[in-house]
Amino acid sequence: MLSSTLKSALLTIALIAAYAQSIVAAECTREGLLSAAYSYLAAQSTGQLSALKLSSTNFTYQQNNKVSDIAKGLLSQSYKIDLNRSTADTVACASYTMWISSTGSKPYVVGTQIRHHDNDTSEITMIDTIAATTGDLFFNAKKTLDYIKAEDWTTIMPASSRPSRDVLKAAGDAYLDMWTDAKAADRIPWGTDCERVEGSMYTKPCGGSLPRGGSKKANGMRRYVIDEEAGSVDVLCQFDSLGNMPDSHEIRIVAGKVKYVHTITVGRVG
Ligand SMILES: *[C@@H]1O[C@H](CO)[C@@H](O)[C@H](O)[C@H]1NC(C)=O
Ligand SMILES: *[C@@H]1O[C@H](CO)[C@@H](O)[C@H](O)[C@H]1NC(C)=O
Ligand SMILES: *[C@@H]1O[C@H](CO)[C@@H](O)[C@H](O)[C@H]1NC(C)=O
């Protein structure tokens, strides 16, 4: 029989251990998210999957909205990356990375969300990729590269001027709702000097010629990465309003107004 003193000492040790573990696991950090995103870029530029710390118990690879074998997907090939940019969502413990490869026989413009479970950025539980190439909607990687290279994505300062998580999510949702809701466009704070790059199609100001409803099918399968420091929201989705297309929509809000919109769409309308 254990003495009650020993029992309570053991209980204390167990509680301290549980507490210590909760401190270690509790925080999803920006540094951890970006470091995982850079490991993804390194793996992609070399075609070496071994560079990635994938969870051995809970890992899903999705390419163009279909769960598939990572060893047969985009990461199995190396691509020369001309431009990359990543954002981080410490609440969802997920990151968004876009990269462009404009040279070579198979050019790509790619948007990838990487997810981690239990705030543990040392392991990846999901790589969720939208990859557009030759033949997809408005695809021209060289043009897209030139437009996006010229953009300013510096961290929004001061911190008090950053758009909130709610504002960013609402802007992402309202944007995707424009095809089904005639009033959705009015809920978006368009900037007068805003630029929209859809595939390689450029529109400025981006608040011109907008859809005003008309489709009965809402754009579905929405997955979000929201980064207040960058003032950005990326939504991966299925563009059902125009016909089942795997899609990424990214919006950056600066000084309370939409500054950039990027879309990556796989397939063609109609
Ligand atoms: C993950 O980290 C975020 C940000 O630090 C925190 O808000 C959230 O509660 C944490 N979630 C878990 C499951 O620990
Ligand atoms: C991604 O872009 C950064 C500059 O923003 C660059 O230093 C880095 O080498 C790029 N990564 C890859 C894999 O091309
Ligand atoms: C696996 O990870 C996902 C996040 O990518 C999470 O939603 C899910 O709950 C995890 N499942 C298990 C069994 O841990």
mmCIF file of C-alpha atoms and ligand atoms in Angstrom:
data_model
loop_
_atom_site.group_PDB
_atom_site.id
_atom_site.type_symbol
_atom_site.label_atom_id
_atom_site.label_comp_id
_atom_site.label_asym_id
_atom_site.label_seq_id
_atom_site.Cartn_x
_atom_site.Cartn_y
_atom_site.Cartn_z
ATOM 1 C CA MET A 1 0.000 0.000 0.000
ATOM 2 C CA LEU A 2 1.305 3.431 -0.877
ATOM 3 C CA SER A 3 1.306 5.959 1.890
ATOM 4 C CA SER A 4 -0.954 8.897 1.337
ATOM 5 C CA THR A 5 2.074 11.214 1.364
ATOM 6 C CA LEU A 6 3.684 9.224 -1.448
ATOM 7 C CA LYS A 7 0.386 9.159 -3.366
ATOM 8 C CA SER A 8 0.009 12.890 -3.202
ATOM 9 C CA ALA A 9 3.659 13.382 -4.171
ATOM 10 C CA LEU A 10 3.140 11.181 -7.251
ATOM 11 C CA LEU A 11 -0.004 13.078 -8.148
ATOM 12 C CA THR A 12 1.902 16.368 -7.910
ATOM 13 C CA ILE A 13 4.622 15.042 -10.204
ATOM 14 C CA ALA A 14 2.003 13.873 -12.723
ATOM 15 C CA LEU A 15 0.307 17.267 -12.673
ATOM 16 C CA ILE A 16 3.599 19.111 -13.175
ATOM 17 C CA ALA A 17 4.443 16.839 -16.112
ATOM 18 C CA ALA A 18 1.047 17.434 -17.729
ATOM 19 C CA TYR A 19 1.392 21.179 -17.200
ATOM 20 C CA ALA A 20 4.906 21.241 -18.699
ATOM 21 C CA GLN A 21 3.638 19.349 -21.735
ATOM 22 C CA SER A 22 0.732 21.749 -22.176
ATOM 23 C CA ILE A 23 3.155 24.696 -22.190
ATOM 24 C CA VAL A 24 5.308 23.060 -24.866
ATOM 25 C CA ALA A 25 2.356 22.103 -27.074
ATOM 26 C CA ALA A 26 0.145 25.118 -26.507
ATOM 27 C CA GLU A 27 1.566 27.755 -28.800
ATOM 28 C CA CYS A 28 1.521 27.741 -32.571
ATOM 29 C CA THR A 29 4.278 30.158 -33.526
ATOM 30 C CA ARG A 30 4.798 32.201 -36.649
ATOM 31 C CA GLU A 31 8.447 31.061 -36.728
ATOM 32 C CA GLY A 32 7.390 27.398 -36.591
ATOM 33 C CA LEU A 33 4.821 27.881 -39.368
ATOM 34 C CA LEU A 34 7.242 29.727 -41.646
ATOM 35 C CA SER A 35 9.994 27.218 -41.003
ATOM 36 C CA ALA A 36 7.665 24.384 -42.109
ATOM 37 C CA ALA A 37 6.654 26.450 -45.159
ATOM 38 C CA TYR A 38 10.346 26.938 -46.090
ATOM 39 C CA SER A 39 10.952 23.194 -45.733
ATOM 40 C CA TYR A 40 8.111 22.665 -48.214
ATOM 41 C CA LEU A 41 9.718 25.114 -50.662
ATOM 42 C CA ALA A 42 13.081 23.410 -50.243
ATOM 43 C CA ALA A 43 11.478 20.006 -50.906
ATOM 44 C CA GLN A 44 9.691 21.387 -53.967
ATOM 45 C CA SER A 45 12.788 22.993 -55.466
ATOM 46 C CA THR A 46 14.771 19.765 -55.095
ATOM 47 C CA GLY A 47 11.974 17.196 -55.568
ATOM 48 C CA GLN A 48 13.174 15.544 -52.319
ATOM 49 C CA LEU A 49 10.252 14.517 -50.124
ATOM 50 C CA SER A 50 12.629 13.430 -47.360
ATOM 51 C CA ALA A 51 13.219 17.102 -46.494
ATOM 52 C CA LEU A 52 9.643 17.233 -45.123
ATOM 53 C CA LYS A 53 8.670 16.283 -41.562
ATOM 54 C CA LEU A 54 5.315 14.658 -42.272
ATOM 55 C CA SER A 55 3.286 13.209 -39.408
ATOM 56 C CA SER A 56 3.560 9.417 -39.442
ATOM 57 C CA THR A 57 0.107 9.007 -37.879
ATOM 58 C CA ASN A 58 -1.991 11.764 -39.425
ATOM 59 C CA PHE A 59 -0.937 13.083 -42.801
ATOM 60 C CA THR A 60 -3.075 13.981 -45.812
ATOM 61 C CA TYR A 61 -1.908 15.197 -49.188
ATOM 62 C CA GLN A 62 -4.433 16.956 -51.371
ATOM 63 C CA GLN A 63 -3.784 18.273 -54.869
ATOM 64 C CA ASN A 64 -6.429 20.215 -56.760
ATOM 65 C CA ASN A 65 -9.062 19.271 -54.160
ATOM 66 C CA LYS A 66 -8.417 15.522 -54.396
ATOM 67 C CA VAL A 67 -6.776 13.443 -51.680
ATOM 68 C CA SER A 68 -3.884 11.737 -53.419
ATOM 69 C CA ASP A 69 -0.446 10.130 -53.064
ATOM 70 C CA ILE A 70 2.208 12.746 -52.287
ATOM 71 C CA ALA A 71 4.835 10.562 -53.945
ATOM 72 C CA LYS A 72 2.977 10.901 -57.259
ATOM 73 C CA GLY A 73 2.135 14.593 -56.940
ATOM 74 C CA LEU A 74 3.866 17.884 -57.657
ATOM 75 C CA LEU A 75 6.415 17.359 -54.880
ATOM 76 C CA SER A 76 7.887 14.336 -56.617
ATOM 77 C CA GLN A 77 9.450 16.621 -59.244
ATOM 78 C CA SER A 78 11.885 19.475 -58.772
ATOM 79 C CA TYR A 79 10.926 22.894 -60.060
ATOM 80 C CA LYS A 80 13.016 26.035 -60.335
ATOM 81 C CA ILE A 81 11.146 28.525 -58.177
ATOM 82 C CA ASP A 82 11.242 32.106 -59.493
ATOM 83 C CA LEU A 83 9.167 33.664 -56.717
ATOM 84 C CA ASN A 84 7.691 32.528 -53.417
ATOM 85 C CA ARG A 85 5.835 34.187 -50.562
ATOM 86 C CA SER A 86 4.378 32.748 -47.359
ATOM 87 C CA THR A 87 1.845 33.911 -44.775
ATOM 88 C CA ALA A 88 1.131 32.431 -41.349
ATOM 89 C CA ASP A 89 -2.046 31.820 -39.336
ATOM 90 C CA THR A 90 -1.168 31.070 -35.692
ATOM 91 C CA VAL A 91 -4.827 30.572 -34.707
ATOM 92 C CA ALA A 92 -5.561 27.850 -37.278
ATOM 93 C CA CYS A 93 -1.906 26.719 -37.086
ATOM 94 C CA ALA A 94 -1.599 26.799 -40.857
ATOM 95 C CA SER A 95 0.446 28.610 -43.471
ATOM 96 C CA TYR A 96 -0.085 29.659 -47.067
ATOM 97 C CA THR A 97 2.691 29.615 -49.628
ATOM 98 C CA MET A 98 2.494 30.650 -53.245
ATOM 99 C CA TRP A 99 5.252 29.901 -55.705
ATOM 100 C CA ILE A 100 5.781 30.433 -59.402
ATOM 101 C CA SER A 101 7.951 28.428 -61.762
ATOM 102 C CA SER A 102 7.848 30.149 -65.137
ATOM 103 C CA THR A 103 10.664 28.435 -67.008
ATOM 104 C CA GLY A 104 10.916 24.818 -68.104
ATOM 105 C CA SER A 105 8.517 22.703 -70.128
ATOM 106 C CA LYS A 106 5.857 22.658 -67.398
ATOM 107 C CA PRO A 107 5.383 26.107 -65.824
ATOM 108 C CA TYR A 108 3.333 26.320 -62.622
ATOM 109 C CA VAL A 109 1.589 28.855 -60.397
ATOM 110 C CA VAL A 110 0.824 27.156 -57.089
ATOM 111 C CA GLY A 111 -0.982 27.998 -53.852
ATOM 112 C CA THR A 112 -0.405 25.633 -50.910
ATOM 113 C CA GLN A 113 -1.865 25.573 -47.421
ATOM 114 C CA ILE A 114 0.080 23.558 -44.833
ATOM 115 C CA ARG A 115 -1.694 22.462 -41.630
ATOM 116 C CA HIS A 116 -0.434 21.249 -38.263
ATOM 117 C CA HIS A 117 -2.292 19.393 -35.532
ATOM 118 C CA ASP A 118 -2.345 20.407 -31.838
ATOM 119 C CA ASN A 119 -0.242 23.506 -32.586
ATOM 120 C CA ASP A 120 2.765 21.294 -33.250
ATOM 121 C CA THR A 121 4.606 22.912 -36.158
ATOM 122 C CA SER A 122 7.419 20.358 -35.994
ATOM 123 C CA GLU A 123 5.151 17.963 -37.923
ATOM 124 C CA ILE A 124 2.957 18.542 -40.979
ATOM 125 C CA THR A 125 -0.506 16.959 -41.004
ATOM 126 C CA MET A 126 -1.755 18.341 -44.301
ATOM 127 C CA ILE A 127 -0.370 19.704 -47.547
ATOM 128 C CA ASP A 128 -3.240 21.148 -49.571
ATOM 129 C CA THR A 129 -2.184 22.370 -53.014
ATOM 130 C CA ILE A 130 -3.883 24.165 -55.878
ATOM 131 C CA ALA A 131 -1.592 23.918 -58.908
ATOM 132 C CA ALA A 132 -2.335 25.679 -62.192
ATOM 133 C CA THR A 133 -0.417 25.052 -65.388
ATOM 134 C CA THR A 134 -0.610 25.545 -69.147
ATOM 135 C CA GLY A 135 -4.216 25.337 -70.345
ATOM 136 C CA ASP A 136 -5.798 26.463 -67.074
ATOM 137 C CA LEU A 137 -7.860 29.651 -66.797
ATOM 138 C CA PHE A 138 -5.879 32.780 -67.875
ATOM 139 C CA PHE A 139 -2.636 30.836 -67.323
ATOM 140 C CA ASN A 140 0.641 32.554 -68.188
ATOM 141 C CA ALA A 141 3.263 32.099 -65.460
ATOM 142 C CA LYS A 142 5.663 34.723 -66.870
ATOM 143 C CA LYS A 143 2.997 37.447 -66.844
ATOM 144 C CA THR A 144 1.775 36.461 -63.370
ATOM 145 C CA LEU A 145 5.376 36.526 -62.121
ATOM 146 C CA ASP A 146 5.915 40.067 -63.459
ATOM 147 C CA TYR A 147 2.743 41.407 -61.810
ATOM 148 C CA ILE A 148 3.304 39.733 -58.443
ATOM 149 C CA LYS A 149 7.040 40.524 -58.308
ATOM 150 C CA ALA A 150 6.200 44.227 -58.432
ATOM 151 C CA GLU A 151 3.873 44.069 -55.392
ATOM 152 C CA ASP A 152 4.643 45.344 -51.900
ATOM 153 C CA TRP A 153 3.966 42.743 -49.183
ATOM 154 C CA THR A 154 5.805 44.345 -46.284
ATOM 155 C CA THR A 155 4.369 43.704 -42.815
ATOM 156 C CA ILE A 156 1.582 46.133 -41.986
ATOM 157 C CA MET A 157 2.703 48.725 -39.445
ATOM 158 C CA PRO A 158 1.769 49.978 -36.960
ATOM 159 C CA ALA A 159 0.154 46.814 -35.565
ATOM 160 C CA SER A 160 -2.955 48.841 -34.645
ATOM 161 C CA SER A 161 -3.653 49.462 -38.352
ATOM 162 C CA ARG A 162 -3.823 45.744 -39.248
ATOM 163 C CA PRO A 163 -7.147 44.340 -40.442
ATOM 164 C CA SER A 164 -8.674 41.965 -37.895
ATOM 165 C CA ARG A 165 -9.139 38.258 -38.449
ATOM 166 C CA ASP A 166 -12.912 38.808 -38.735
ATOM 167 C CA VAL A 167 -12.538 41.569 -41.334
ATOM 168 C CA LEU A 168 -10.174 39.401 -43.391
ATOM 169 C CA LYS A 169 -12.403 36.330 -43.248
ATOM 170 C CA ALA A 170 -15.481 38.410 -44.148
ATOM 171 C CA ALA A 171 -13.651 39.885 -47.158
ATOM 172 C CA GLY A 172 -12.609 36.417 -48.360
ATOM 173 C CA ASP A 173 -16.133 35.094 -47.980
ATOM 174 C CA ALA A 174 -17.815 38.129 -49.569
ATOM 175 C CA TYR A 175 -15.463 37.829 -52.551
ATOM 176 C CA LEU A 176 -16.392 34.176 -53.132
ATOM 177 C CA ASP A 177 -20.069 34.997 -52.582
ATOM 178 C CA MET A 178 -20.207 37.582 -55.418
ATOM 179 C CA TRP A 179 -21.256 34.949 -57.959
ATOM 180 C CA THR A 180 -24.311 33.908 -55.957
ATOM 181 C CA ASP A 181 -25.173 37.054 -53.955
ATOM 182 C CA ALA A 182 -25.856 40.274 -55.898
ATOM 183 C CA LYS A 183 -25.058 42.380 -52.823
ATOM 184 C CA ALA A 184 -21.776 40.675 -51.807
ATOM 185 C CA ALA A 185 -19.574 43.080 -53.827
ATOM 186 C CA ASP A 186 -20.879 45.986 -51.734
ATOM 187 C CA ARG A 187 -19.565 44.375 -48.537
ATOM 188 C CA ILE A 188 -15.951 44.514 -49.755
ATOM 189 C CA PRO A 189 -13.831 47.612 -48.931
ATOM 190 C CA TRP A 190 -12.322 48.130 -52.411
ATOM 191 C CA GLY A 191 -9.223 50.315 -52.577
ATOM 192 C CA THR A 192 -9.097 52.877 -55.407
ATOM 193 C CA ASP A 193 -5.586 51.682 -56.435
ATOM 194 C CA CYS A 194 -6.316 48.002 -55.935
ATOM 195 C CA GLU A 195 -4.826 45.428 -58.336
ATOM 196 C CA ARG A 196 -6.370 42.093 -59.293
ATOM 197 C CA VAL A 197 -4.309 39.323 -60.862
ATOM 198 C CA GLU A 198 -6.552 36.434 -61.952
ATOM 199 C CA GLY A 199 -4.234 33.858 -63.432
ATOM 200 C CA SER A 200 -2.358 36.338 -65.621
ATOM 201 C CA MET A 201 -5.300 38.688 -66.219
ATOM 202 C CA TYR A 202 -4.687 42.104 -64.679
ATOM 203 C CA THR A 203 -7.427 44.544 -63.619
ATOM 204 C CA LYS A 204 -6.943 47.927 -61.937
ATOM 205 C CA PRO A 205 -8.779 49.195 -60.016
ATOM 206 C CA CYS A 206 -9.873 45.743 -58.938
ATOM 207 C CA GLY A 207 -13.317 46.882 -57.853
ATOM 208 C CA GLY A 208 -14.362 47.361 -61.504
ATOM 209 C CA SER A 209 -16.497 44.917 -63.507
ATOM 210 C CA LEU A 210 -17.583 42.616 -60.701
ATOM 211 C CA PRO A 211 -20.022 39.699 -60.705
ATOM 212 C CA ARG A 212 -23.452 40.496 -59.213
ATOM 213 C CA GLY A 213 -24.946 37.108 -58.465
ATOM 214 C CA GLY A 214 -26.452 34.947 -61.183
ATOM 215 C CA SER A 215 -25.194 31.523 -60.167
ATOM 216 C CA LYS A 216 -27.213 29.191 -57.917
ATOM 217 C CA LYS A 217 -24.221 27.182 -56.683
ATOM 218 C CA ALA A 218 -22.119 28.711 -53.895
ATOM 219 C CA ASN A 219 -18.352 28.290 -54.056
ATOM 220 C CA GLY A 220 -17.674 25.448 -51.627
ATOM 221 C CA MET A 221 -14.949 23.530 -49.748
ATOM 222 C CA ARG A 222 -13.504 26.748 -48.305
ATOM 223 C CA ARG A 223 -10.234 26.445 -46.340
ATOM 224 C CA TYR A 224 -8.716 29.606 -44.825
ATOM 225 C CA VAL A 225 -5.292 30.917 -43.879
ATOM 226 C CA ILE A 226 -5.587 34.333 -42.236
ATOM 227 C CA ASP A 227 -2.550 36.491 -41.414
ATOM 228 C CA GLU A 228 -3.199 39.838 -39.715
ATOM 229 C CA GLU A 229 0.481 40.903 -39.925
ATOM 230 C CA ALA A 230 0.425 40.529 -43.702
ATOM 231 C CA GLY A 231 -3.175 41.774 -43.896
ATOM 232 C CA SER A 232 -4.071 38.728 -45.955
ATOM 233 C CA VAL A 233 -6.571 35.948 -46.272
ATOM 234 C CA ASP A 234 -6.154 32.995 -48.591
ATOM 235 C CA VAL A 235 -9.141 30.779 -49.295
ATOM 236 C CA LEU A 236 -8.729 27.507 -51.124
ATOM 237 C CA CYS A 237 -12.058 26.353 -52.492
ATOM 238 C CA GLN A 238 -13.973 24.624 -55.213
ATOM 239 C CA PHE A 239 -15.286 27.203 -57.623
ATOM 240 C CA ASP A 240 -18.722 25.607 -57.968
ATOM 241 C CA SER A 241 -20.488 28.779 -59.123
ATOM 242 C CA LEU A 242 -18.783 28.454 -62.512
ATOM 243 C CA GLY A 243 -18.231 24.693 -62.561
ATOM 244 C CA ASN A 244 -16.250 22.651 -59.981
ATOM 245 C CA MET A 245 -12.836 24.273 -60.473
ATOM 246 C CA PRO A 246 -10.105 23.880 -57.812
ATOM 247 C CA ASP A 247 -9.203 27.447 -56.856
ATOM 248 C CA SER A 248 -7.242 29.774 -54.567
ATOM 249 C CA HIS A 249 -8.323 33.352 -53.814
ATOM 250 C CA GLU A 250 -5.949 35.568 -51.855
ATOM 251 C CA ILE A 251 -6.786 39.089 -50.722
ATOM 252 C CA ARG A 252 -4.527 41.651 -49.052
ATOM 253 C CA ILE A 253 -6.057 44.564 -47.139
ATOM 254 C CA VAL A 254 -3.908 47.649 -46.449
ATOM 255 C CA ALA A 255 -5.127 50.696 -44.498
ATOM 256 C CA GLY A 256 -8.592 49.135 -44.351
ATOM 257 C CA LYS A 257 -8.927 48.731 -48.137
ATOM 258 C CA VAL A 258 -8.384 45.859 -50.539
ATOM 259 C CA LYS A 259 -4.971 46.341 -52.188
ATOM 260 C CA TYR A 260 -4.369 43.025 -54.003
ATOM 261 C CA VAL A 261 -6.437 40.084 -55.204
ATOM 262 C CA HIS A 262 -4.804 36.957 -56.635
ATOM 263 C CA THR A 263 -6.565 33.973 -58.068
ATOM 264 C CA ILE A 264 -5.207 30.578 -59.132
ATOM 265 C CA THR A 265 -7.826 28.515 -60.934
ATOM 266 C CA VAL A 266 -7.491 25.008 -62.330
ATOM 267 C CA GLY A 267 -9.613 24.209 -65.379
ATOM 268 C CA ARG A 268 -11.715 26.438 -67.570
ATOM 269 C CA VAL A 269 -15.070 28.148 -67.300
ATOM 270 C CA GLY A 270 -17.952 26.343 -68.994
HETATM 271 C C1 LIG B 1 -2.899 27.121 -30.538
HETATM 272 O O1 LIG B 1 -2.220 28.371 -30.486
HETATM 273 C C2 LIG B 1 -3.080 29.483 -30.623
HETATM 274 C C3 LIG B 1 -2.224 30.724 -30.725
HETATM 275 O O2 LIG B 1 -1.191 30.736 -29.787
HETATM 276 C C4 LIG B 1 -4.078 29.501 -29.462
HETATM 277 O O3 LIG B 1 -4.976 30.568 -29.660
HETATM 278 C C5 LIG B 1 -4.849 28.174 -29.435
HETATM 279 O O4 LIG B 1 -5.668 28.126 -28.303
HETATM 280 C C6 LIG B 1 -3.902 26.981 -29.399
HETATM 281 N N1 LIG B 1 -4.675 25.753 -29.583
HETATM 282 C C7 LIG B 1 -4.373 24.605 -28.954
HETATM 283 C C8 LIG B 1 -5.238 23.428 -29.299
HETATM 284 O O5 LIG B 1 -3.472 24.498 -28.138
HETATM 285 C C1 LIG B 2 11.894 32.049 -51.460
HETATM 286 O O1 LIG B 2 12.029 33.459 -51.505
HETATM 287 C C2 LIG B 2 13.052 33.989 -50.680
HETATM 288 C C3 LIG B 2 13.036 35.510 -50.833
HETATM 289 O O2 LIG B 2 11.801 36.006 -50.466
HETATM 290 C C4 LIG B 2 14.407 33.422 -51.087
HETATM 291 O O3 LIG B 2 15.398 33.890 -50.204
HETATM 292 C C5 LIG B 2 14.355 31.898 -51.043
HETATM 293 O O4 LIG B 2 15.573 31.370 -51.528
HETATM 294 C C6 LIG B 2 13.197 31.381 -51.904
HETATM 295 N N1 LIG B 2 13.094 29.937 -51.757
HETATM 296 C C7 LIG B 2 13.176 29.088 -52.776
HETATM 297 C C8 LIG B 2 13.110 27.633 -52.431
HETATM 298 O O5 LIG B 2 13.295 29.440 -53.934
HETATM 299 C C1 LIG B 3 -5.291 15.143 -38.012
HETATM 300 O O1 LIG B 3 -4.931 16.468 -38.314
HETATM 301 C C2 LIG B 3 -6.021 17.307 -38.663
HETATM 302 C C3 LIG B 3 -5.474 18.646 -39.070
HETATM 303 O O2 LIG B 3 -4.748 18.554 -40.251
HETATM 304 C C4 LIG B 3 -7.004 17.393 -37.506
HETATM 305 O O3 LIG B 3 -8.112 18.156 -37.877
HETATM 306 C C5 LIG B 3 -7.445 16.006 -37.083
HETATM 307 O O4 LIG B 3 -8.214 16.090 -35.927
HETATM 308 C C6 LIG B 3 -6.224 15.127 -36.813
HETATM 309 N N1 LIG B 3 -6.670 13.750 -36.518
HETATM 310 C C7 LIG B 3 -6.160 13.018 -35.550
HETATM 311 C C8 LIG B 3 -6.717 11.628 -35.426
HETATM 312 O O5 LIG B 3 -5.303 13.438 -34.777
#
